[in-house]
Structures are given as structure tokens and as C-alpha cells.
Amino acid sequence: MSGRVAEQPVIVMMSAERRMERRGCIIQFLVIRENCCETGGTKMSETKPFQIERQLVMDAYLRVQANRGSGGVDGMSLEEFDKDYKNHLYRLWNRMSSGSYMPSPVRLVEIPKKGGGIRPLGVPTVADRIAQTVVAGLLEKEVEPVFHEDSYGYRPGKSAHQALAKARTRCWKYAWVIDLDIRSFFDNLPHDLLMKAVKKHTDCKWMLLYIERWLVAPLQKTDGTIEQRTKGVPQGSAIGPILANLYLHYAMDIWLKRNFPQCPFERYADDSVIHCGTEAEAIKVKETLAERLAACGLEMNAEKTKIVYCKDSNRGGDYTNIEFDFLGYTFKPRMAKNSIRGVWFTNWLPAASNKSLASMRKKMKEWTMLKTAGCQIEEIASEINPVVRAWIGYYGKFYKAKLINFMREINLRIVKWARTKYLKLRPSTIRGLLWLKSMYQKQPNLFAHWSDGAMPTVE
């Protein structure tokens, strides 16, 4: 094929340092170059308006594949995409490079919030998610170095536990907290101001073009109707978190640092707490920040934003608000024991919130094995242990005693199942607990919560 380039995706072995395994194969998205150097042929990528490396698309696909997730409006699941991934990826790269890539509408999925209400999620198609991951990875390299150190959400090397630990430490130092709530933040981000922030960090034409297209991609509701969008970023998109972080970096983070440097904060996406030394200072910061957010096209939720007094043994003031929720934990006065002096005192500590516990109870009710009398206890353990380990891993980080006490409810649910299965246990719950205790003595590591201290007891 003299003087021409035959393009098709192929499977090849990658270098050791870039090796990734997928279904037993090492894969890379490349283009065959036949006689290009010898005959003076031109690479097709060089004739396209935008120069996008194919490896970026492949790397993004592998990240999307690792994260899993559901399909979008086209009905194509990730499993179906995988079956013909080479052609799908080539088609996506070709369209992005030529400028003809147009995102599909975003599938609207509404999920219940822990505290009531509905959270709208926008689910893009698999191809759109890969394209967004390409841009998000490139944009992250530009903006990550400038982000504030106390911004913790969706950032490499940052976590919710770090934000919680920092908030706990600062609550010991500062007597007052502003528990901030921004009304429908993701739904109300102004596109013009957001793009202005993006352009401060990149002038890449194809990145800017596709970000603008994703912002205005319509929502497809469950009944099939289409809703046009003129503001906001859908939660659930791959590009949404970094755009949200970038916007609040300018709208709030550096503004607070410049105007109230004495008031540190922790922010995880749009969930924030701000620490103040006095009540008067907290009132001033709250009022001024409300004006700042309004100027940035956002609205402070006056009903949910509150000023909280961090009461403990050394702070005996009498105030109405003495607790707040942050990242699934409730911060409030709790009894703690001084490990050196052995005395009890009131400390300001986070523990799993009641909303989080209610969400866990709801999940427990969905466990199918506990509704099946014909199954074995080992099958119950196999179903619930991964979920329980995740709960312990997140909610057991601070004030673990409350979580362990809650986990004993799982034992009662297992007893309820056992009393349905075994005739001899039906007369009383005590018999069921004695039976479960005997199971614990035989297999102490059968259930994850047993290994973590919530073993069955009979009182």
C-alpha cells in the first residue's frame, strides 16, 4: 500500500513500565504505519484539526473500565462496549481529533438523599465518559498544583478522612464553626464564569470546545423527555468534579484565604465547614460569604447554613446549635476518657451520623440471604461482609464505639433469620443469641463485624 496509511486499532505488547492487564492480555491502542517513512506518506493524525494521542484514549478507557458504572442513553453497558472496544475507541478518537465529536444527552437518574429529598445524577454514555476522562486527566495536571490545601474532594492524595481529621483538630482550637450549605450547587454553576476559570489554566482548543459541549448536553429524563441545560454540571460525570473544584477554588477558597486568613476551612466538593474564633466573627464571615456566592451566581442556603458552638468541658457557653454534620459524621460534644489521668470529660468529636446509620439500616433490609431460610450462615457472611467491611473502613475511623454498638443490630438480624430456619430457636430471642454466640466461638472471624468487636452477647 504505497504512500498511504492503513489505520486500525491493534493489540500489541506494551513496555514493562506501562503494562496494564485486561483479560489476560496486554493492550495498547495504536495505528499501523505501512511504508510511511519509506514512501513519504502522511500520518492521518497529522491531517486532523486536533492532535490527540491515542494512548490518552486507551488510558481513559482503562480508568473507566476499572471504575465500572452503568450505561447512558444509548443503552450500551460497559460490558457491551468491551466486546468491541477497539472499534469503539478508534471511532471516539477519530471524532475527537476531527472536531466532529458531539456528546449524547445525559441520562437523568434520581437517587434518594440520606436526609431526605432527591439527588439528580447525570449518567453519560460509556464513550462520553471516556472522552471526559481524557480531558479531566489533562486539566487535572494544570489545576491540581494551584488548588488550596484544604480542598479534599476528588483530588489525588486527598480523602474525606483527612478532611474529617483536620476539622476535628480545628474544632478543638476554634470555638465556632460555620456549617455551610450551597443551594443546589451542581445544578446552578454559571457556565460563563466556569469557562472563564477553565481558560485561566488551558488554551487547548479541543479541550475548551468539548468542555463547552458537555456543559450544554441536554438531560434525558426517565420518561424520555429532553431538558436543555444553560447552567450547572451533572453530578455523575467524569469531568464534573474537577470543574466544580475549580469553580469553588475561585468563588470561595482563595477568596476566604484573602479576606479571612484567620478562618481556616475544610471543603469536600460543595460540602464545607469554616472555623472562627468568636461568634461575631462567624456572623461576619457568613454574611460576607453569602454576598460573595451571590456575585458568583450561587446561593447560600439560609435554612441549612448555621453557626455552631463547639462545646466541650472547657467551653461551657449555652447556645442552641452545638452539633453539625460533615461527610457522614456528626460533630458534637461526646464523653471521652483521658488515657493518662483516667478521668472522663466532654470532648468535641465526630462519629457516624444518624443519617448514615439510617442509610445502613435501609441497606440491611435489602440483604436477600437474611430473607432465605434455606441458605447457610456462611452464605449470609459472603453476602454482607464486603458491605460491612466498607462501613467499618469509613465510619469506624472516628469514635468507633458508636459504630460497634450499631453493628450489634446485624447480630439481631442474623438471629431473626436463624429463628425462622431452626425450630428449636423459635421460642425466644435469647435462644437465638446463645446459638449465635456458639457460632462465634467456633468461627470468630466468620463475620466482619465480629472481627471488629461487635461479637454476639447475651445480657
CSV table of C-alpha atoms in Angstrom, one decimal:
chain,number,residue,atom,x,y,z
A,1,MET,CA,0.0,0.0,0.0
A,2,SER,CA,2.4,2.6,-1.3
A,3,GLY,CA,2.2,6.2,0.1
A,4,ARG,CA,-0.8,5.6,2.2
A,5,VAL,CA,-1.6,4.9,5.8
A,6,ALA,CA,-3.8,2.0,6.8
A,7,GLU,CA,-5.4,2.8,10.1
A,8,GLN,CA,-6.9,0.2,12.5
A,9,PRO,CA,-6.6,-0.5,16.2
A,10,VAL,CA,-4.5,-3.5,17.1
A,11,ILE,CA,-3.3,-5.4,20.2
A,12,VAL,CA,0.4,-5.2,20.9
A,13,MET,CA,2.7,-5.8,23.9
A,14,MET,CA,3.5,-2.7,26.0
A,15,SER,CA,6.7,-1.8,27.7
A,16,ALA,CA,7.1,-3.1,31.2
A,17,GLU,CA,6.7,0.3,32.9
A,18,ARG,CA,3.4,0.9,31.1
A,19,ARG,CA,2.0,-2.6,31.4
A,20,MET,CA,-1.8,-3.0,32.2
A,21,GLU,CA,-3.6,-6.2,32.3
A,22,ARG,CA,-7.0,-6.7,30.7
A,23,ARG,CA,-8.5,-10.2,30.4
A,24,GLY,CA,-5.1,-11.7,30.4
A,25,CYS,CA,-3.8,-9.6,27.6
A,26,ILE,CA,-1.5,-6.5,27.4
A,27,ILE,CA,-3.2,-4.0,25.2
A,28,GLN,CA,-2.5,-0.7,23.6
A,29,PHE,CA,-4.4,1.4,21.1
A,30,LEU,CA,-2.1,2.1,18.1
A,31,VAL,CA,-2.2,2.8,14.4
A,32,ILE,CA,-0.4,0.7,11.8
A,33,ARG,CA,2.0,2.7,9.7
A,34,GLU,CA,2.7,1.0,6.5
A,35,ASN,CA,5.7,2.3,4.5
A,36,CYS,CA,5.0,5.8,5.8
A,37,CYS,CA,8.7,6.7,6.3
A,38,GLU,CA,9.9,5.0,3.2
A,39,THR,CA,7.3,6.5,0.8
A,40,GLY,CA,6.8,9.9,2.3
A,41,GLY,CA,3.2,9.1,3.4
A,42,THR,CA,1.4,11.3,5.9
A,43,LYS,CA,0.1,10.1,9.2
A,44,MET,CA,-3.7,10.6,9.3
A,45,SER,CA,-3.5,12.1,12.7
A,46,GLU,CA,-1.4,14.9,11.3
A,47,THR,CA,-4.2,15.9,8.8
A,48,LYS,CA,-6.7,16.3,11.6
A,49,PRO,CA,-7.5,19.7,13.3
A,50,PHE,CA,-6.7,18.4,16.8
A,51,GLN,CA,-3.6,16.3,17.7
A,52,ILE,CA,-4.9,13.9,20.4
A,53,GLU,CA,-2.7,11.0,21.4
A,54,ARG,CA,-4.4,7.6,21.0
A,55,GLN,CA,-2.8,6.4,24.2
A,56,LEU,CA,-4.8,9.1,26.1
A,57,VAL,CA,-8.0,7.5,24.9
A,58,MET,CA,-6.8,4.0,25.9
A,59,ASP,CA,-5.7,5.1,29.3
A,60,ALA,CA,-9.0,6.8,29.9
A,61,TYR,CA,-10.8,3.7,28.8
A,62,LEU,CA,-8.9,1.6,31.3
A,63,ARG,CA,-9.8,4.0,34.1
A,64,VAL,CA,-13.5,4.0,33.2
A,65,GLN,CA,-13.4,0.2,33.0
A,66,ALA,CA,-11.8,0.0,36.5
A,67,ASN,CA,-14.5,2.2,37.9
A,68,ARG,CA,-17.3,0.3,36.2
A,69,GLY,CA,-20.7,2.1,36.3
A,70,SER,CA,-23.9,1.9,34.2
A,71,GLY,CA,-24.6,2.9,30.7
A,72,GLY,CA,-26.1,6.1,29.3
A,73,VAL,CA,-29.0,7.0,27.0
A,74,ASP,CA,-27.7,4.7,24.2
A,75,GLY,CA,-28.3,1.7,26.4
A,76,MET,CA,-24.8,0.4,25.9
A,77,SER,CA,-23.3,-1.1,29.0
A,78,LEU,CA,-19.6,-1.2,29.7
A,79,GLU,CA,-19.7,-5.0,29.2
A,80,GLU,CA,-21.1,-4.5,25.7
A,81,PHE,CA,-18.6,-1.7,25.0
A,82,ASP,CA,-15.8,-4.1,26.0
A,83,LYS,CA,-16.8,-6.7,23.3
A,84,ASP,CA,-15.9,-4.3,20.5
A,85,TYR,CA,-13.7,-1.8,22.4
A,86,LYS,CA,-11.1,-1.5,19.7
A,87,ASN,CA,-13.6,-0.1,17.1
A,88,HIS,CA,-15.4,2.0,19.7
A,89,LEU,CA,-12.2,3.6,20.9
A,90,TYR,CA,-11.0,4.2,17.3
A,91,ARG,CA,-14.3,5.9,16.4
A,92,LEU,CA,-14.1,8.1,19.5
A,93,TRP,CA,-10.5,9.1,18.9
A,94,ASN,CA,-11.2,9.8,15.3
A,95,ARG,CA,-14.2,12.1,16.1
A,96,MET,CA,-12.4,13.9,18.9
A,97,SER,CA,-9.4,14.5,16.6
A,98,SER,CA,-11.5,15.8,13.7
A,99,GLY,CA,-13.7,18.1,15.9
A,100,SER,CA,-16.9,16.2,15.0
A,101,TYR,CA,-17.4,14.6,18.4
A,102,MET,CA,-20.7,15.5,19.8
A,103,PRO,CA,-21.8,14.2,23.2
A,104,SER,CA,-25.1,12.3,23.7
A,105,PRO,CA,-27.7,13.6,26.1
A,106,VAL,CA,-27.1,12.7,29.7
A,107,ARG,CA,-29.3,10.1,31.3
A,108,LEU,CA,-31.0,11.6,34.4
A,109,VAL,CA,-31.1,9.2,37.4
A,110,GLU,CA,-32.6,10.4,40.7
A,111,ILE,CA,-31.4,8.8,43.9
A,112,PRO,CA,-32.7,9.5,47.5
A,113,LYS,CA,-30.5,11.5,49.8
A,114,LYS,CA,-29.7,10.2,53.3
A,115,GLY,CA,-31.5,13.1,54.9
A,116,GLY,CA,-34.5,13.0,52.5
A,117,GLY,CA,-35.0,14.6,49.2
A,118,ILE,CA,-33.7,13.6,45.8
A,119,ARG,CA,-30.2,14.0,44.3
A,120,PRO,CA,-30.2,14.2,40.5
A,121,LEU,CA,-27.3,12.3,38.8
A,122,GLY,CA,-26.4,12.7,35.2
A,123,VAL,CA,-25.1,9.4,33.7
A,124,PRO,CA,-23.2,9.9,30.4
A,125,THR,CA,-22.7,7.2,27.8
A,126,VAL,CA,-19.6,5.0,28.1
A,127,ALA,CA,-18.0,6.7,25.1
A,128,ASP,CA,-18.7,10.2,26.6
A,129,ARG,CA,-17.3,9.1,30.0
A,130,ILE,CA,-14.1,8.0,28.3
A,131,ALA,CA,-13.9,11.3,26.4
A,132,GLN,CA,-14.5,13.3,29.6
A,133,THR,CA,-11.8,11.2,31.4
A,134,VAL,CA,-9.3,12.2,28.8
A,135,VAL,CA,-9.9,15.9,29.3
A,136,ALA,CA,-10.2,15.6,33.1
A,137,GLY,CA,-6.8,14.0,33.3
A,138,LEU,CA,-5.2,16.7,31.2
A,139,LEU,CA,-7.0,19.5,33.1
A,140,GLU,CA,-6.1,18.0,36.5
A,141,LYS,CA,-2.4,18.4,35.7
A,142,GLU,CA,-2.9,22.1,35.2
A,143,VAL,CA,-5.1,22.9,38.1
A,144,GLU,CA,-4.0,20.5,40.8
A,145,PRO,CA,-0.9,22.5,41.8
A,146,VAL,CA,-2.9,25.7,42.4
A,147,PHE,CA,-5.8,24.1,44.4
A,148,HIS,CA,-6.0,25.0,48.1
A,149,GLU,CA,-4.5,22.5,50.6
A,150,ASP,CA,-7.8,22.3,52.4
A,151,SER,CA,-9.8,21.3,49.4
A,152,TYR,CA,-10.1,17.5,49.8
A,153,GLY,CA,-12.8,16.3,47.3
A,154,TYR,CA,-11.9,14.2,44.3
A,155,ARG,CA,-8.2,15.0,44.4
A,156,PRO,CA,-5.2,12.7,44.2
A,157,GLY,CA,-3.7,12.1,47.6
A,158,LYS,CA,-6.7,13.7,49.4
A,159,SER,CA,-9.6,11.9,51.2
A,160,ALA,CA,-12.7,12.5,53.3
A,161,HIS,CA,-10.9,11.1,56.4
A,162,GLN,CA,-8.2,13.8,56.0
A,163,ALA,CA,-10.9,16.5,55.9
A,164,LEU,CA,-12.6,15.0,59.0
A,165,ALA,CA,-9.4,14.7,60.9
A,166,LYS,CA,-8.4,18.3,60.1
A,167,ALA,CA,-12.0,19.5,61.1
A,168,ARG,CA,-11.8,17.7,64.4
A,169,THR,CA,-8.4,19.3,65.2
A,170,ARG,CA,-9.5,22.8,64.3
A,171,CYS,CA,-12.7,22.4,66.3
A,172,TRP,CA,-10.6,21.9,69.4
A,173,LYS,CA,-8.8,25.1,68.6
A,174,TYR,CA,-11.6,27.3,67.3
A,175,ALA,CA,-14.9,27.7,69.3
A,176,TRP,CA,-17.1,28.4,66.4
A,177,VAL,CA,-18.0,26.8,63.0
A,178,ILE,CA,-20.0,27.8,60.0
A,179,ASP,CA,-21.7,24.7,58.6
A,180,LEU,CA,-22.1,25.9,55.0
A,181,ASP,CA,-24.7,24.7,52.6
A,182,ILE,CA,-24.8,26.0,49.0
A,183,ARG,CA,-28.3,25.5,47.5
A,184,SER,CA,-28.2,23.1,44.5
A,185,PHE,CA,-24.6,23.8,43.8
A,186,PHE,CA,-24.0,21.4,40.9
A,187,ASP,CA,-27.3,22.5,39.2
A,188,ASN,CA,-26.5,26.2,39.3
A,189,LEU,CA,-22.9,26.6,38.2
A,190,PRO,CA,-22.9,29.5,35.7
A,191,HIS,CA,-21.3,28.3,32.5
A,192,ASP,CA,-19.8,31.6,31.5
A,193,LEU,CA,-17.9,32.1,34.8
A,194,LEU,CA,-16.9,28.5,34.9
A,195,MET,CA,-15.4,28.7,31.4
A,196,LYS,CA,-13.6,31.8,32.4
A,197,ALA,CA,-11.9,29.9,35.2
A,198,VAL,CA,-11.1,27.0,32.9
A,199,LYS,CA,-9.4,29.3,30.4
A,200,LYS,CA,-7.1,30.6,33.1
A,201,HIS,CA,-5.4,27.2,33.0
A,202,THR,CA,-5.6,26.0,29.5
A,203,ASP,CA,-5.8,27.4,26.0
A,204,CYS,CA,-6.1,24.0,24.3
A,205,LYS,CA,-8.8,24.5,21.7
A,206,TRP,CA,-10.2,21.0,21.6
A,207,MET,CA,-10.4,20.7,25.4
A,208,LEU,CA,-12.3,24.0,25.7
A,209,LEU,CA,-14.6,23.0,22.8
A,210,TYR,CA,-15.6,19.7,24.3
A,211,ILE,CA,-16.0,21.1,27.9
A,212,GLU,CA,-18.4,23.6,26.5
A,213,ARG,CA,-20.3,20.9,24.6
A,214,TRP,CA,-20.5,18.7,27.8
A,215,LEU,CA,-21.9,21.6,29.8
A,216,VAL,CA,-24.8,22.2,27.4
A,217,ALA,CA,-25.5,18.5,26.7
A,218,PRO,CA,-29.2,18.0,27.4
A,219,LEU,CA,-30.7,15.8,30.2
A,220,GLN,CA,-32.9,12.9,29.2
A,221,LYS,CA,-35.5,12.2,31.9
A,222,THR,CA,-36.8,8.7,32.7
A,223,ASP,CA,-39.9,9.4,30.6
A,224,GLY,CA,-37.7,10.1,27.6
A,225,THR,CA,-38.3,13.9,27.5
A,226,ILE,CA,-35.3,16.1,26.9
A,227,GLU,CA,-34.4,19.1,29.0
A,228,GLN,CA,-32.0,21.7,27.7
A,229,ARG,CA,-29.3,23.0,30.1
A,230,THR,CA,-28.0,26.5,30.4
A,231,LYS,CA,-26.2,26.2,33.7
A,232,GLY,CA,-24.9,23.5,36.0
A,233,VAL,CA,-22.7,20.4,35.8
A,234,PRO,CA,-24.3,17.0,36.1
A,235,GLN,CA,-23.2,15.0,39.2
A,236,GLY,CA,-22.0,11.6,38.0
A,237,SER,CA,-20.0,12.9,35.0
A,238,ALA,CA,-16.2,12.3,34.9
A,239,ILE,CA,-15.5,16.0,34.2
A,240,GLY,CA,-17.9,17.4,36.8
A,241,PRO,CA,-15.8,17.0,40.0
A,242,ILE,CA,-12.7,18.9,38.7
A,243,LEU,CA,-14.9,21.6,37.2
A,244,ALA,CA,-16.7,22.0,40.5
A,245,ASN,CA,-13.5,22.2,42.4
A,246,LEU,CA,-12.1,24.7,40.0
A,247,TYR,CA,-15.1,27.0,40.3
A,248,LEU,CA,-15.2,26.9,44.1
A,249,HIS,CA,-11.4,27.4,44.2
A,250,TYR,CA,-12.0,30.9,42.8
A,251,ALA,CA,-15.5,31.6,44.2
A,252,MET,CA,-14.7,30.6,47.8
A,253,ASP,CA,-11.3,29.1,48.6
A,254,ILE,CA,-8.9,31.8,47.6
A,255,TRP,CA,-11.5,34.5,48.5
A,256,LEU,CA,-11.6,33.2,52.1
A,257,LYS,CA,-7.8,33.0,52.2
A,258,ARG,CA,-7.5,36.6,51.0
A,259,ASN,CA,-10.3,38.2,53.1
A,260,PHE,CA,-10.4,36.0,56.2
A,261,PRO,CA,-7.0,34.3,56.5
A,262,GLN,CA,-7.6,33.8,60.2
A,263,CYS,CA,-10.5,31.5,59.5
A,264,PRO,CA,-9.4,28.1,58.2
A,265,PHE,CA,-11.8,25.7,56.4
A,266,GLU,CA,-12.2,22.2,55.1
A,267,ARG,CA,-14.0,21.7,51.8
A,268,TYR,CA,-15.0,18.4,50.1
A,269,ALA,CA,-16.6,19.3,46.8
A,270,ASP,CA,-19.5,21.6,47.9
A,271,ASP,CA,-19.6,20.4,51.5
A,272,SER,CA,-17.7,22.9,53.7
A,273,VAL,CA,-17.1,24.0,57.3
A,274,ILE,CA,-15.4,27.2,58.3
A,275,HIS,CA,-13.7,27.8,61.7
A,276,CYS,CA,-14.0,31.1,63.5
A,277,GLY,CA,-12.6,32.4,66.9
A,278,THR,CA,-15.7,34.2,68.0
A,279,GLU,CA,-19.5,34.3,67.3
A,280,ALA,CA,-19.2,37.8,66.0
A,281,GLU,CA,-16.5,36.8,63.5
A,282,ALA,CA,-18.6,33.8,62.4
A,283,ILE,CA,-21.6,36.1,61.7
A,284,LYS,CA,-19.5,38.5,59.7
A,285,VAL,CA,-17.9,35.7,57.6
A,286,LYS,CA,-21.3,34.1,57.0
A,287,GLU,CA,-22.9,37.4,55.8
A,288,THR,CA,-20.0,38.4,53.6
A,289,LEU,CA,-19.6,34.9,52.1
A,290,ALA,CA,-23.3,34.9,51.2
A,291,GLU,CA,-22.7,38.1,49.2
A,292,ARG,CA,-19.7,36.6,47.5
A,293,LEU,CA,-21.5,33.5,46.5
A,294,ALA,CA,-24.4,35.5,45.1
A,295,ALA,CA,-21.9,37.5,43.0
A,296,CYS,CA,-20.7,34.2,41.6
A,297,GLY,CA,-24.1,33.0,40.7
A,298,LEU,CA,-24.6,30.8,43.7
A,299,GLU,CA,-26.9,30.9,46.7
A,300,MET,CA,-26.1,30.2,50.3
A,301,ASN,CA,-28.9,28.0,51.7
A,302,ALA,CA,-30.1,30.2,54.6
A,303,GLU,CA,-32.2,27.4,56.2
A,304,LYS,CA,-29.4,24.9,56.3
A,305,THR,CA,-26.3,27.1,56.8
A,306,LYS,CA,-25.8,27.5,60.5
A,307,ILE,CA,-23.3,28.8,63.1
A,308,VAL,CA,-22.3,26.1,65.6
A,309,TYR,CA,-20.7,26.4,69.0
A,310,CYS,CA,-18.1,23.7,69.7
A,311,LYS,CA,-19.0,23.0,73.3
A,312,ASP,CA,-16.8,20.8,75.5
A,313,SER,CA,-15.5,20.7,79.1
A,314,ASN,CA,-13.6,23.9,78.6
A,315,ARG,CA,-16.3,25.7,76.8
A,316,GLY,CA,-19.4,26.0,78.9
A,317,GLY,CA,-21.4,28.5,77.0
A,318,ASP,CA,-25.1,27.9,76.5
A,319,TYR,CA,-26.0,28.0,72.8
A,320,THR,CA,-28.7,26.4,70.6
A,321,ASN,CA,-26.6,24.9,67.9
A,322,ILE,CA,-23.9,22.6,69.3
A,323,GLU,CA,-23.6,20.0,66.5
A,324,PHE,CA,-23.2,19.7,62.8
A,325,ASP,CA,-22.9,17.0,60.1
A,326,PHE,CA,-19.9,16.7,57.8
A,327,LEU,CA,-19.2,13.9,55.3
A,328,GLY,CA,-21.4,11.4,57.0
A,329,TYR,CA,-20.3,12.2,60.6
A,330,THR,CA,-21.9,14.2,63.3
A,331,PHE,CA,-19.6,16.5,65.3
A,332,LYS,CA,-20.9,17.2,68.8
A,333,PRO,CA,-20.0,17.0,72.5
A,334,ARG,CA,-19.2,13.4,73.5
A,335,MET,CA,-17.8,11.7,76.6
A,336,ALA,CA,-14.2,10.7,76.3
A,337,LYS,CA,-11.7,9.3,78.7
A,338,ASN,CA,-8.3,10.8,79.4
A,339,SER,CA,-5.9,8.0,78.8
A,340,ILE,CA,-3.2,9.5,81.1
A,341,ARG,CA,-5.3,10.6,84.1
A,342,GLY,CA,-8.1,8.0,83.6
A,343,VAL,CA,-10.9,10.6,84.0
A,344,TRP,CA,-13.9,11.2,81.8
A,345,PHE,CA,-14.6,14.6,80.2
A,346,THR,CA,-16.6,16.2,77.5
A,347,ASN,CA,-14.8,16.4,74.2
A,348,TRP,CA,-15.9,17.7,70.7
A,349,LEU,CA,-15.7,14.6,68.5
A,350,PRO,CA,-17.1,13.2,65.2
A,351,ALA,CA,-19.0,9.9,65.0
A,352,ALA,CA,-21.2,8.2,62.4
A,353,SER,CA,-24.3,10.4,61.9
A,354,ASN,CA,-27.8,9.2,62.5
A,355,LYS,CA,-28.5,9.8,58.8
A,356,SER,CA,-25.6,7.4,57.9
A,357,LEU,CA,-26.9,4.8,60.4
A,358,ALA,CA,-30.4,5.1,58.9
A,359,SER,CA,-28.9,4.5,55.4
A,360,MET,CA,-27.1,1.4,56.7
A,361,ARG,CA,-30.3,0.1,58.2
A,362,LYS,CA,-32.0,0.5,54.9
A,363,LYS,CA,-29.3,-1.5,53.2
A,364,MET,CA,-29.6,-4.2,55.8
A,365,LYS,CA,-33.2,-4.7,54.9
A,366,GLU,CA,-32.2,-5.4,51.3
A,367,TRP,CA,-29.9,-8.3,52.2
A,368,THR,CA,-31.6,-11.2,50.4
A,369,MET,CA,-29.9,-14.1,52.3
A,370,LEU,CA,-31.4,-13.0,55.6
A,371,LYS,CA,-34.8,-13.5,53.9
A,372,THR,CA,-33.9,-17.0,52.7
A,373,ALA,CA,-34.4,-19.7,55.3
A,374,GLY,CA,-32.9,-22.4,53.1
A,375,CYS,CA,-29.4,-20.8,52.9
A,376,GLN,CA,-26.5,-21.4,55.2
A,377,ILE,CA,-24.9,-18.9,57.6
A,378,GLU,CA,-21.7,-18.9,55.5
A,379,GLU,CA,-23.7,-17.7,52.5
A,380,ILE,CA,-25.0,-14.8,54.6
A,381,ALA,CA,-21.5,-13.9,55.6
A,382,SER,CA,-20.4,-13.9,51.9
A,383,GLU,CA,-23.2,-11.5,51.0
A,384,ILE,CA,-22.9,-9.0,53.8
A,385,ASN,CA,-19.2,-9.0,54.7
A,386,PRO,CA,-18.0,-6.8,51.8
A,387,VAL,CA,-20.6,-4.2,52.7
A,388,VAL,CA,-19.9,-4.3,56.4
A,389,ARG,CA,-16.1,-4.0,55.8
A,390,ALA,CA,-16.7,-0.9,53.8
A,391,TRP,CA,-18.9,0.6,56.6
A,392,ILE,CA,-16.2,-0.2,59.2
A,393,GLY,CA,-13.5,1.2,56.9
A,394,TYR,CA,-15.2,4.6,56.6
A,395,TYR,CA,-17.4,5.1,59.6
A,396,GLY,CA,-15.1,3.4,62.1
A,397,LYS,CA,-12.3,5.9,61.6
A,398,PHE,CA,-13.5,8.2,64.4
A,399,TYR,CA,-15.3,7.3,67.7
A,400,LYS,CA,-15.6,3.7,66.7
A,401,ALA,CA,-17.6,2.7,69.8
A,402,LYS,CA,-20.8,4.2,68.4
A,403,LEU,CA,-20.4,2.1,65.2
A,404,ILE,CA,-19.6,-1.1,67.0
A,405,ASN,CA,-22.7,-0.7,69.1
A,406,PHE,CA,-24.7,-0.1,66.0
A,407,MET,CA,-23.2,-3.2,64.3
A,408,ARG,CA,-24.8,-5.4,67.0
A,409,GLU,CA,-28.0,-4.8,65.2
A,410,ILE,CA,-26.6,-7.1,62.5
A,411,ASN,CA,-26.4,-9.9,65.1
A,412,LEU,CA,-30.1,-9.5,65.9
A,413,ARG,CA,-31.0,-9.7,62.2
A,414,ILE,CA,-29.0,-12.9,61.9
A,415,VAL,CA,-30.8,-14.3,65.0
A,416,LYS,CA,-34.1,-13.4,63.3
A,417,TRP,CA,-33.1,-15.4,60.3
A,418,ALA,CA,-31.9,-18.4,62.4
A,419,ARG,CA,-35.2,-18.5,64.4
A,420,THR,CA,-37.0,-18.8,61.0
A,421,LYS,CA,-34.7,-21.6,59.9
A,422,TYR,CA,-34.3,-23.6,63.1
A,423,LEU,CA,-37.4,-24.8,65.1
A,424,LYS,CA,-35.6,-25.1,68.4
A,425,LEU,CA,-34.7,-21.4,68.3
A,426,ARG,CA,-38.2,-20.1,67.7
A,427,PRO,CA,-39.4,-19.8,71.3
A,428,SER,CA,-37.2,-16.8,72.2
A,429,THR,CA,-34.6,-14.3,71.0
A,430,ILE,CA,-32.3,-15.4,73.9
A,431,ARG,CA,-32.1,-18.9,72.5
A,432,GLY,CA,-31.1,-17.4,69.1
A,433,LEU,CA,-28.4,-15.2,70.7
A,434,LEU,CA,-27.0,-18.2,72.6
A,435,TRP,CA,-26.9,-20.2,69.3
A,436,LEU,CA,-25.2,-17.2,67.5
A,437,LYS,CA,-22.7,-16.9,70.4
A,438,SER,CA,-21.8,-20.6,70.0
A,439,MET,CA,-21.2,-20.0,66.3
A,440,TYR,CA,-18.9,-17.1,67.1
A,441,GLN,CA,-16.9,-19.3,69.5
A,442,LYS,CA,-16.5,-21.9,66.7
A,443,GLN,CA,-15.8,-19.3,63.9
A,444,PRO,CA,-14.8,-15.9,65.4
A,445,ASN,CA,-13.9,-14.4,62.0
A,446,LEU,CA,-17.0,-15.6,60.1
A,447,PHE,CA,-18.5,-12.1,60.1
A,448,ALA,CA,-16.6,-8.9,59.5
A,449,HIS,CA,-18.2,-7.1,62.4
A,450,TRP,CA,-17.4,-9.9,64.8
A,451,SER,CA,-13.7,-9.4,64.0
A,452,ASP,CA,-14.0,-5.7,64.7
A,453,GLY,CA,-15.6,-6.1,68.2
A,454,ALA,CA,-19.3,-6.4,67.6
A,455,MET,CA,-19.5,-10.1,68.7
A,456,PRO,CA,-22.8,-11.6,69.8
A,457,THR,CA,-23.5,-11.2,73.6
A,458,VAL,CA,-26.3,-12.4,75.8
A,459,GLU,CA,-27.3,-9.9,78.6
